[in-house]
Amino acid sequence: MTVLDDIIDGVREDLAERRRTLPLDAVRAAALAAPVPLDAFEALGAGQGGAMAVIAEVKRSSPSKGALADIADPAALAARYEKGGAAVISVLTEQRRFGGSLADLDAVRAAVALPVLRKDFTVDAYQIWEARAHGADVVLLIVAALTDEELGAFLTLTTDLGMHAIVETHTADEVRRAVAAGAAIVGVNVRNLKTLDIHRGVFAELAHLIPSGTVVIAESGVRDASDVADYAAGGAHAVLVGEALVRHSDPAATIDEFRRAGSDVRQSLDTPAHG
């Protein structure tokens, strides 16, 4: 069994418990009564104009690193992210491996005026309705965890609810599947979720396979501004950053630094050479 398989088994168990507590009809009603979603595609698409967007993550722990930060007040952290210029706030809601919760999502949604990503392992439409009911504007769809039929159905539901999905890939075949499904936002995770190994070069290898007009996100492996610059050089419009922010004493300044580093590279690539 891979790490991803183990995580998904736990997600399904926890999901079954939530279903018993709150039936799908009730979740649907709450989702349809929620405020209109914010446009994450527009927020992230700003990166296609030469700027680098940062998705800043509220993340307490991870399977690869264990505990990262206590984050007693996720709303306050999200507000600092917003102050630093984050384009989207990502909130881990998986509890067993990442220490997250839907309560964290609620707190962040109430604290910021930015699009909010519910970052979890989506394996059932219930979770998408649930995300919308809790105010999320974006969900994560991991290609490795879904069949083509599930991916297509989940993308359709996400669109019907006025939301967007970040469709996460790690291999060329997964990129192909994401593109075939019509993904407008594609993430390339340089961490292999089956083994937790990181290979940053995976991003540049895969980014060129993603069609123009798609928002391309580099996920995982950001340690400092030089990593952001490398991802920008490889074609990233945005980076998703968790550990480097939650462990930093001034996450707002770090986001600003990352945005500048990526934007400088992107703008240099867009500037014609003179000779």
PDB file of C-alpha atoms in Angstrom:
ATOM      1  CA  MET A   1       0.000   0.000   0.000  1.00  0.00           C
ATOM      2  CA  THR A   2       1.323   3.452  -0.914  1.00  0.00           C
ATOM      3  CA  VAL A   3       1.241   6.505   1.351  1.00  0.00           C
ATOM      4  CA  LEU A   4      -1.502   7.957  -0.843  1.00  0.00           C
ATOM      5  CA  ASP A   5      -3.580   4.780  -0.510  1.00  0.00           C
ATOM      6  CA  ASP A   6      -3.235   4.883   3.264  1.00  0.00           C
ATOM      7  CA  ILE A   7      -4.266   8.542   3.439  1.00  0.00           C
ATOM      8  CA  ILE A   8      -7.295   7.939   1.234  1.00  0.00           C
ATOM      9  CA  ASP A   9      -8.404   4.995   3.368  1.00  0.00           C
ATOM     10  CA  GLY A  10      -8.461   7.313   6.370  1.00  0.00           C
ATOM     11  CA  VAL A  11     -10.245  10.036   4.394  1.00  0.00           C
ATOM     12  CA  ARG A  12     -12.986   7.583   3.427  1.00  0.00           C
ATOM     13  CA  GLU A  13     -13.444   6.471   7.033  1.00  0.00           C
ATOM     14  CA  ASP A  14     -13.745  10.049   8.271  1.00  0.00           C
ATOM     15  CA  LEU A  15     -16.063  10.910   5.393  1.00  0.00           C
ATOM     16  CA  ALA A  16     -18.379   8.037   6.298  1.00  0.00           C
ATOM     17  CA  GLU A  17     -18.642   9.410   9.832  1.00  0.00           C
ATOM     18  CA  ARG A  18     -19.504  12.912   8.579  1.00  0.00           C
ATOM     19  CA  ARG A  19     -22.136  11.434   6.256  1.00  0.00           C
ATOM     20  CA  ARG A  20     -23.784   9.763   9.234  1.00  0.00           C
ATOM     21  CA  THR A  21     -23.797  13.058  11.113  1.00  0.00           C
ATOM     22  CA  LEU A  22     -24.936  15.265   8.212  1.00  0.00           C
ATOM     23  CA  PRO A  23     -26.728  13.738   5.220  1.00  0.00           C
ATOM     24  CA  LEU A  24     -25.894  14.888   1.703  1.00  0.00           C
ATOM     25  CA  ASP A  25     -29.233  16.693   1.304  1.00  0.00           C
ATOM     26  CA  ALA A  26     -28.407  18.942   4.240  1.00  0.00           C
ATOM     27  CA  VAL A  27     -24.927  19.648   2.897  1.00  0.00           C
ATOM     28  CA  ARG A  28     -26.359  20.486  -0.529  1.00  0.00           C
ATOM     29  CA  ALA A  29     -28.833  22.914   1.017  1.00  0.00           C
ATOM     30  CA  ALA A  30     -26.039  24.657   2.919  1.00  0.00           C
ATOM     31  CA  ALA A  31     -23.866  24.818  -0.202  1.00  0.00           C
ATOM     32  CA  LEU A  32     -26.616  26.382  -2.293  1.00  0.00           C
ATOM     33  CA  ALA A  33     -27.256  28.942   0.449  1.00  0.00           C
ATOM     34  CA  ALA A  34     -23.588  29.953   0.709  1.00  0.00           C
ATOM     35  CA  PRO A  35     -22.339  33.269  -0.728  1.00  0.00           C
ATOM     36  CA  VAL A  36     -21.289  33.289  -4.375  1.00  0.00           C
ATOM     37  CA  PRO A  37     -17.769  31.833  -4.807  1.00  0.00           C
ATOM     38  CA  LEU A  38     -14.825  34.122  -5.486  1.00  0.00           C
ATOM     39  CA  ASP A  39     -12.981  33.719  -8.798  1.00  0.00           C
ATOM     40  CA  ALA A  40      -9.769  31.838  -8.078  1.00  0.00           C
ATOM     41  CA  PHE A  41      -8.950  31.484 -11.775  1.00  0.00           C
ATOM     42  CA  GLU A  42      -8.829  35.243 -12.126  1.00  0.00           C
ATOM     43  CA  ALA A  43      -6.789  35.596  -8.936  1.00  0.00           C
ATOM     44  CA  LEU A  44      -4.241  33.037 -10.080  1.00  0.00           C
ATOM     45  CA  GLY A  45      -4.407  34.014 -13.733  1.00  0.00           C
ATOM     46  CA  ALA A  46      -2.817  37.318 -12.854  1.00  0.00           C
ATOM     47  CA  GLY A  47       0.385  35.291 -12.983  1.00  0.00           C
ATOM     48  CA  GLN A  48      -0.022  34.971 -16.724  1.00  0.00           C
ATOM     49  CA  GLY A  49       0.500  38.698 -17.033  1.00  0.00           C
ATOM     50  CA  GLY A  50       4.072  38.415 -15.803  1.00  0.00           C
ATOM     51  CA  ALA A  51       3.425  38.317 -12.059  1.00  0.00           C
ATOM     52  CA  MET A  52       3.891  35.325  -9.789  1.00  0.00           C
ATOM     53  CA  ALA A  53       0.925  34.354  -7.638  1.00  0.00           C
ATOM     54  CA  VAL A  54       1.361  32.672  -4.262  1.00  0.00           C
ATOM     55  CA  ILE A  55      -1.093  30.188  -2.776  1.00  0.00           C
ATOM     56  CA  ALA A  56      -0.319  30.368   0.929  1.00  0.00           C
ATOM     57  CA  GLU A  57      -1.190  27.331   3.008  1.00  0.00           C
ATOM     58  CA  VAL A  58      -2.469  26.882   6.540  1.00  0.00           C
ATOM     59  CA  LYS A  59      -0.726  23.613   7.348  1.00  0.00           C
ATOM     60  CA  ARG A  60      -0.032  22.183  10.802  1.00  0.00           C
ATOM     61  CA  SER A  61       1.716  18.954   9.855  1.00  0.00           C
ATOM     62  CA  SER A  62       2.480  16.605   6.989  1.00  0.00           C
ATOM     63  CA  PRO A  63       3.184  12.898   6.497  1.00  0.00           C
ATOM     64  CA  SER A  64       6.727  13.668   5.368  1.00  0.00           C
ATOM     65  CA  LYS A  65       7.793  16.156   8.061  1.00  0.00           C
ATOM     66  CA  GLY A  66       5.428  15.527  10.962  1.00  0.00           C
ATOM     67  CA  ALA A  67       4.465  18.537  13.067  1.00  0.00           C
ATOM     68  CA  LEU A  68       5.275  21.863  11.389  1.00  0.00           C
ATOM     69  CA  ALA A  69       3.495  24.521  13.455  1.00  0.00           C
ATOM     70  CA  ASP A  70       0.818  24.694  16.154  1.00  0.00           C
ATOM     71  CA  ILE A  71      -1.304  27.359  14.362  1.00  0.00           C
ATOM     72  CA  ALA A  72      -3.630  28.019  17.271  1.00  0.00           C
ATOM     73  CA  ASP A  73      -5.292  30.807  15.276  1.00  0.00           C
ATOM     74  CA  PRO A  74      -5.614  29.914  11.573  1.00  0.00           C
ATOM     75  CA  ALA A  75      -7.646  33.054  10.904  1.00  0.00           C
ATOM     76  CA  ALA A  76      -4.823  35.293  12.150  1.00  0.00           C
ATOM     77  CA  LEU A  77      -2.282  33.430  10.038  1.00  0.00           C
ATOM     78  CA  ALA A  78      -4.491  33.723   6.959  1.00  0.00           C
ATOM     79  CA  ALA A  79      -4.837  37.456   7.572  1.00  0.00           C
ATOM     80  CA  ARG A  80      -1.047  37.751   7.585  1.00  0.00           C
ATOM     81  CA  TYR A  81      -0.926  35.834   4.332  1.00  0.00           C
ATOM     82  CA  GLU A  82      -3.437  38.222   2.809  1.00  0.00           C
ATOM     83  CA  LYS A  83      -1.392  41.193   4.004  1.00  0.00           C
ATOM     84  CA  GLY A  84       1.685  39.732   2.310  1.00  0.00           C
ATOM     85  CA  GLY A  85      -0.062  39.585  -1.057  1.00  0.00           C
ATOM     86  CA  ALA A  86      -1.193  35.970  -1.299  1.00  0.00           C
ATOM     87  CA  ALA A  87      -3.571  35.334  -4.203  1.00  0.00           C
ATOM     88  CA  VAL A  88      -5.341  32.347  -2.628  1.00  0.00           C
ATOM     89  CA  ILE A  89      -5.365  30.854   0.865  1.00  0.00           C
ATOM     90  CA  SER A  90      -5.124  27.063   1.055  1.00  0.00           C
ATOM     91  CA  VAL A  91      -6.515  25.324   4.124  1.00  0.00           C
ATOM     92  CA  LEU A  92      -5.723  21.686   4.885  1.00  0.00           C
ATOM     93  CA  THR A  93      -8.838  19.992   6.199  1.00  0.00           C
ATOM     94  CA  GLU A  94      -7.524  16.403   6.386  1.00  0.00           C
ATOM     95  CA  GLN A  95      -7.177  15.589  10.074  1.00  0.00           C
ATOM     96  CA  ARG A  96      -5.191  12.369  10.478  1.00  0.00           C
ATOM     97  CA  ARG A  97      -1.974  13.281   8.647  1.00  0.00           C
ATOM     98  CA  PHE A  98      -2.241  17.075   8.339  1.00  0.00           C
ATOM     99  CA  GLY A  99      -3.989  18.130  11.554  1.00  0.00           C
ATOM    100  CA  GLY A 100      -6.596  20.143   9.685  1.00  0.00           C
ATOM    101  CA  SER A 101     -10.347  20.505   9.978  1.00  0.00           C
ATOM    102  CA  LEU A 102     -13.401  22.113   8.465  1.00  0.00           C
ATOM    103  CA  ALA A 103     -13.356  24.433  11.491  1.00  0.00           C
ATOM    104  CA  ASP A 104     -10.041  25.798  10.191  1.00  0.00           C
ATOM    105  CA  LEU A 105     -11.692  26.399   6.827  1.00  0.00           C
ATOM    106  CA  ASP A 106     -14.579  28.233   8.478  1.00  0.00           C
ATOM    107  CA  ALA A 107     -12.208  30.435  10.478  1.00  0.00           C
ATOM    108  CA  VAL A 108     -10.100  31.349   7.442  1.00  0.00           C
ATOM    109  CA  ARG A 109     -13.119  31.990   5.243  1.00  0.00           C
ATOM    110  CA  ALA A 110     -14.445  34.473   7.801  1.00  0.00           C
ATOM    111  CA  ALA A 111     -11.084  36.246   8.088  1.00  0.00           C
ATOM    112  CA  VAL A 112     -10.032  36.974   4.496  1.00  0.00           C
ATOM    113  CA  ALA A 113     -11.492  38.426   1.309  1.00  0.00           C
ATOM    114  CA  LEU A 114      -9.415  36.143  -0.944  1.00  0.00           C
ATOM    115  CA  PRO A 115     -10.422  32.912  -2.676  1.00  0.00           C
ATOM    116  CA  VAL A 116      -9.990  29.958  -0.313  1.00  0.00           C
ATOM    117  CA  LEU A 117      -8.905  26.465  -1.332  1.00  0.00           C
ATOM    118  CA  ARG A 118     -10.180  23.500   0.613  1.00  0.00           C
ATOM    119  CA  LYS A 119      -7.132  21.268   0.333  1.00  0.00           C
ATOM    120  CA  ASP A 120      -8.012  17.665   0.987  1.00  0.00           C
ATOM    121  CA  PHE A 121      -8.106  14.331  -0.768  1.00  0.00           C
ATOM    122  CA  THR A 122     -11.337  14.547  -2.734  1.00  0.00           C
ATOM    123  CA  VAL A 123     -12.730  11.083  -3.437  1.00  0.00           C
ATOM    124  CA  ASP A 124     -16.467  11.740  -3.270  1.00  0.00           C
ATOM    125  CA  ALA A 125     -18.845  14.436  -4.534  1.00  0.00           C
ATOM    126  CA  TYR A 126     -19.981  14.908  -0.929  1.00  0.00           C
ATOM    127  CA  GLN A 127     -16.658  16.635  -0.211  1.00  0.00           C
ATOM    128  CA  ILE A 128     -17.186  19.161  -2.999  1.00  0.00           C
ATOM    129  CA  TRP A 129     -20.658  20.061  -1.739  1.00  0.00           C
ATOM    130  CA  GLU A 130     -19.162  20.195   1.754  1.00  0.00           C
ATOM    131  CA  ALA A 131     -16.376  22.522   0.624  1.00  0.00           C
ATOM    132  CA  ARG A 132     -18.899  24.921  -0.914  1.00  0.00           C
ATOM    133  CA  ALA A 133     -21.090  24.757   2.191  1.00  0.00           C
ATOM    134  CA  HIS A 134     -18.094  25.902   4.248  1.00  0.00           C
ATOM    135  CA  GLY A 135     -17.311  28.777   1.897  1.00  0.00           C
ATOM    136  CA  ALA A 136     -14.504  27.301  -0.188  1.00  0.00           C
ATOM    137  CA  ASP A 137     -14.032  28.717  -3.672  1.00  0.00           C
ATOM    138  CA  VAL A 138     -11.583  26.061  -4.871  1.00  0.00           C
ATOM    139  CA  VAL A 139     -11.117  22.330  -4.329  1.00  0.00           C
ATOM    140  CA  LEU A 140      -8.167  20.050  -4.992  1.00  0.00           C
ATOM    141  CA  LEU A 141      -8.599  17.105  -7.358  1.00  0.00           C
ATOM    142  CA  ILE A 142      -5.627  14.726  -7.354  1.00  0.00           C
ATOM    143  CA  VAL A 143      -5.475  12.811 -10.632  1.00  0.00           C
ATOM    144  CA  ALA A 144      -3.624   9.887  -9.033  1.00  0.00           C
ATOM    145  CA  ALA A 145      -6.544   9.372  -6.636  1.00  0.00           C
ATOM    146  CA  LEU A 146      -9.327   9.443  -9.242  1.00  0.00           C
ATOM    147  CA  THR A 147     -10.553   7.581 -12.286  1.00  0.00           C
ATOM    148  CA  ASP A 148     -11.150   9.555 -15.474  1.00  0.00           C
ATOM    149  CA  GLU A 149     -14.888   9.273 -14.859  1.00  0.00           C
ATOM    150  CA  GLU A 150     -14.570  10.632 -11.321  1.00  0.00           C
ATOM    151  CA  LEU A 151     -12.281  13.444 -12.437  1.00  0.00           C
ATOM    152  CA  GLY A 152     -14.713  14.512 -15.160  1.00  0.00           C
ATOM    153  CA  ALA A 153     -17.743  14.327 -12.880  1.00  0.00           C
ATOM    154  CA  PHE A 154     -16.022  16.249 -10.078  1.00  0.00           C
ATOM    155  CA  LEU A 155     -14.866  18.969 -12.473  1.00  0.00           C
ATOM    156  CA  THR A 156     -18.405  19.311 -13.788  1.00  0.00           C
ATOM    157  CA  LEU A 157     -19.855  19.580 -10.281  1.00  0.00           C
ATOM    158  CA  THR A 158     -17.212  22.113  -9.285  1.00  0.00           C
ATOM    159  CA  THR A 159     -18.078  24.260 -12.306  1.00  0.00           C
ATOM    160  CA  ASP A 160     -21.812  23.905 -11.690  1.00  0.00           C
ATOM    161  CA  LEU A 161     -21.279  25.264  -8.176  1.00  0.00           C
ATOM    162  CA  GLY A 162     -19.359  28.264  -9.530  1.00  0.00           C
ATOM    163  CA  MET A 163     -16.078  27.023  -8.075  1.00  0.00           C
ATOM    164  CA  HIS A 164     -12.732  26.091  -9.588  1.00  0.00           C
ATOM    165  CA  ALA A 165     -10.549  23.050  -9.112  1.00  0.00           C
ATOM    166  CA  ILE A 166      -6.794  22.731  -8.953  1.00  0.00           C
ATOM    167  CA  VAL A 167      -6.156  19.461 -10.775  1.00  0.00           C
ATOM    168  CA  GLU A 168      -2.965  18.004  -9.336  1.00  0.00           C
ATOM    169  CA  THR A 169      -0.548  15.936 -11.408  1.00  0.00           C
ATOM    170  CA  HIS A 170       2.834  14.299 -10.949  1.00  0.00           C
ATOM    171  CA  THR A 171       3.470  12.406 -14.188  1.00  0.00           C
ATOM    172  CA  ALA A 172       3.134  13.037 -17.915  1.00  0.00           C
ATOM    173  CA  ASP A 173       0.184  10.662 -18.084  1.00  0.00           C
ATOM    174  CA  GLU A 174      -1.556  12.505 -15.268  1.00  0.00           C
ATOM    175  CA  VAL A 175      -1.021  15.809 -17.080  1.00  0.00           C
ATOM    176  CA  ARG A 176      -2.548  14.257 -20.187  1.00  0.00           C
ATOM    177  CA  ARG A 177      -5.554  13.086 -18.185  1.00  0.00           C
ATOM    178  CA  ALA A 178      -5.983  16.504 -16.543  1.00  0.00           C
ATOM    179  CA  VAL A 179      -5.867  18.286 -19.900  1.00  0.00           C
ATOM    180  CA  ALA A 180      -8.269  15.772 -21.477  1.00  0.00           C
ATOM    181  CA  ALA A 181     -10.712  16.383 -18.635  1.00  0.00           C
ATOM    182  CA  GLY A 182     -10.669  20.105 -19.382  1.00  0.00           C
ATOM    183  CA  ALA A 183      -8.781  21.339 -16.324  1.00  0.00           C
ATOM    184  CA  ALA A 184      -8.346  25.120 -16.356  1.00  0.00           C
ATOM    185  CA  ILE A 185      -5.911  25.112 -13.418  1.00  0.00           C
ATOM    186  CA  VAL A 186      -3.250  22.396 -13.334  1.00  0.00           C
ATOM    187  CA  GLY A 187      -0.878  21.828 -10.452  1.00  0.00           C
ATOM    188  CA  VAL A 188       2.356  19.902 -10.836  1.00  0.00           C
ATOM    189  CA  ASN A 189       3.291  18.403  -7.482  1.00  0.00           C
ATOM    190  CA  VAL A 190       7.005  17.659  -7.355  1.00  0.00           C
ATOM    191  CA  ARG A 191       6.337  15.406  -4.367  1.00  0.00           C
ATOM    192  CA  ASN A 192       5.386  11.859  -5.241  1.00  0.00           C
ATOM    193  CA  LEU A 193       2.409  11.218  -2.972  1.00  0.00           C
ATOM    194  CA  LYS A 194       2.971   7.479  -3.203  1.00  0.00           C
ATOM    195  CA  THR A 195       6.471   7.660  -1.711  1.00  0.00           C
ATOM    196  CA  LEU A 196       6.695  11.294  -0.438  1.00  0.00           C
ATOM    197  CA  ASP A 197       9.965  11.800  -2.343  1.00  0.00           C
ATOM    198  CA  ILE A 198      10.593  15.259  -3.824  1.00  0.00           C
ATOM    199  CA  HIS A 199      12.188  15.852  -7.235  1.00  0.00           C
ATOM    200  CA  ARG A 200      11.981  19.523  -8.143  1.00  0.00           C
ATOM    201  CA  GLY A 201      13.011  18.856 -11.731  1.00  0.00           C
ATOM    202  CA  VAL A 202       9.659  17.160 -12.308  1.00  0.00           C
ATOM    203  CA  PHE A 203       8.024  20.563 -12.649  1.00  0.00           C
ATOM    204  CA  ALA A 204      10.008  21.726 -15.696  1.00  0.00           C
ATOM    205  CA  GLU A 205       9.650  18.283 -17.256  1.00  0.00           C
ATOM    206  CA  LEU A 206       5.863  18.463 -17.130  1.00  0.00           C
ATOM    207  CA  ALA A 207       4.940  22.151 -17.319  1.00  0.00           C
ATOM    208  CA  HIS A 208       5.567  22.376 -21.069  1.00  0.00           C
ATOM    209  CA  LEU A 209       2.933  19.677 -21.622  1.00  0.00           C
ATOM    210  CA  ILE A 210       0.199  21.952 -20.268  1.00  0.00           C
ATOM    211  CA  PRO A 211      -1.599  24.068 -22.912  1.00  0.00           C
ATOM    212  CA  SER A 212      -1.357  27.857 -22.959  1.00  0.00           C
ATOM    213  CA  GLY A 213      -4.328  29.529 -21.319  1.00  0.00           C
ATOM    214  CA  THR A 214      -4.130  27.100 -18.410  1.00  0.00           C
ATOM    215  CA  VAL A 215      -2.986  28.384 -15.026  1.00  0.00           C
ATOM    216  CA  VAL A 216       0.078  26.321 -14.060  1.00  0.00           C
ATOM    217  CA  ILE A 217       0.942  25.872 -10.384  1.00  0.00           C
ATOM    218  CA  ALA A 218       4.158  24.476  -8.915  1.00  0.00           C
ATOM    219  CA  GLU A 219       3.387  22.524  -5.758  1.00  0.00           C
ATOM    220  CA  SER A 220       5.773  21.430  -2.984  1.00  0.00           C
ATOM    221  CA  GLY A 221       9.489  21.851  -2.557  1.00  0.00           C
ATOM    222  CA  VAL A 222       9.607  25.622  -2.036  1.00  0.00           C
ATOM    223  CA  ARG A 223      12.348  26.361   0.462  1.00  0.00           C
ATOM    224  CA  ASP A 224      13.273  29.906  -0.499  1.00  0.00           C
ATOM    225  CA  ALA A 225      13.027  32.562  -3.216  1.00  0.00           C
ATOM    226  CA  SER A 226      15.488  30.733  -5.465  1.00  0.00           C
ATOM    227  CA  ASP A 227      13.108  27.772  -5.696  1.00  0.00           C
ATOM    228  CA  VAL A 228      10.296  30.125  -6.675  1.00  0.00           C
ATOM    229  CA  ALA A 229      12.533  31.667  -9.337  1.00  0.00           C
ATOM    230  CA  ASP A 230      13.360  28.213 -10.690  1.00  0.00           C
ATOM    231  CA  TYR A 231       9.679  27.302 -10.903  1.00  0.00           C
ATOM    232  CA  ALA A 232       8.952  30.600 -12.650  1.00  0.00           C
ATOM    233  CA  ALA A 233      11.687  29.852 -15.182  1.00  0.00           C
ATOM    234  CA  GLY A 234      10.043  26.482 -15.774  1.00  0.00           C
ATOM    235  CA  GLY A 235       6.692  28.047 -16.578  1.00  0.00           C
ATOM    236  CA  ALA A 236       4.867  28.420 -13.255  1.00  0.00           C
ATOM    237  CA  HIS A 237       2.250  31.135 -12.923  1.00  0.00           C
ATOM    238  CA  ALA A 238       1.847  30.378  -9.227  1.00  0.00           C
ATOM    239  CA  VAL A 239       3.440  28.445  -6.390  1.00  0.00           C
ATOM    240  CA  LEU A 240       1.704  26.673  -3.542  1.00  0.00           C
ATOM    241  CA  VAL A 241       3.692  27.095  -0.335  1.00  0.00           C
ATOM    242  CA  GLY A 242       3.038  25.671   3.119  1.00  0.00           C
ATOM    243  CA  GLU A 243       6.026  24.654   5.218  1.00  0.00           C
ATOM    244  CA  ALA A 244       8.233  27.618   4.275  1.00  0.00           C
ATOM    245  CA  LEU A 245       5.506  29.993   5.457  1.00  0.00           C
ATOM    246  CA  VAL A 246       4.187  28.340   8.615  1.00  0.00           C
ATOM    247  CA  ARG A 247       7.744  27.956   9.931  1.00  0.00           C
ATOM    248  CA  HIS A 248       8.730  31.558   9.189  1.00  0.00           C
ATOM    249  CA  SER A 249       8.423  34.312  11.774  1.00  0.00           C
ATOM    250  CA  ASP A 250       7.230  36.789   9.127  1.00  0.00           C
ATOM    251  CA  PRO A 251       5.121  34.934   6.558  1.00  0.00           C
ATOM    252  CA  ALA A 252       3.805  38.153   5.006  1.00  0.00           C
ATOM    253  CA  ALA A 253       7.322  39.319   4.150  1.00  0.00           C
ATOM    254  CA  THR A 254       8.171  35.849   2.829  1.00  0.00           C
ATOM    255  CA  ILE A 255       5.179  35.870   0.493  1.00  0.00           C
ATOM    256  CA  ASP A 256       6.205  39.281  -0.796  1.00  0.00           C
ATOM    257  CA  GLU A 257       9.754  38.004  -1.357  1.00  0.00           C
ATOM    258  CA  PHE A 258       8.495  34.947  -3.222  1.00  0.00           C
ATOM    259  CA  ARG A 259       6.171  37.011  -5.394  1.00  0.00           C
ATOM    260  CA  ARG A 260       8.981  39.377  -6.338  1.00  0.00           C
ATOM    261  CA  ALA A 261      11.415  36.558  -7.103  1.00  0.00           C
ATOM    262  CA  GLY A 262       8.978  34.776  -9.372  1.00  0.00           C
ATOM    263  CA  SER A 263       7.723  37.942 -11.040  1.00  0.00           C
ATOM    264  CA  ASP A 264      11.254  39.124 -11.830  1.00  0.00           C
ATOM    265  CA  VAL A 265      11.960  35.886 -13.685  1.00  0.00           C
ATOM    266  CA  ARG A 266       8.618  35.811 -15.471  1.00  0.00           C
ATOM    267  CA  GLN A 267       8.984  39.402 -16.625  1.00  0.00           C
ATOM    268  CA  SER A 268      12.525  38.787 -17.865  1.00  0.00           C
ATOM    269  CA  LEU A 269      11.254  35.858 -19.904  1.00  0.00           C
ATOM    270  CA  ASP A 270       8.533  38.051 -21.417  1.00  0.00           C
ATOM    271  CA  THR A 271      10.997  40.822 -22.344  1.00  0.00           C
ATOM    272  CA  PRO A 272      12.361  40.501 -25.908  1.00  0.00           C
ATOM    273  CA  ALA A 273      16.144  40.286 -26.171  1.00  0.00           C
ATOM    274  CA  HIS A 274      17.900  43.181 -27.895  1.00  0.00           C
ATOM    275  CA  GLY A 275      21.054  42.750 -29.868  1.00  0.00           C
TER     276      GLY A 275
END
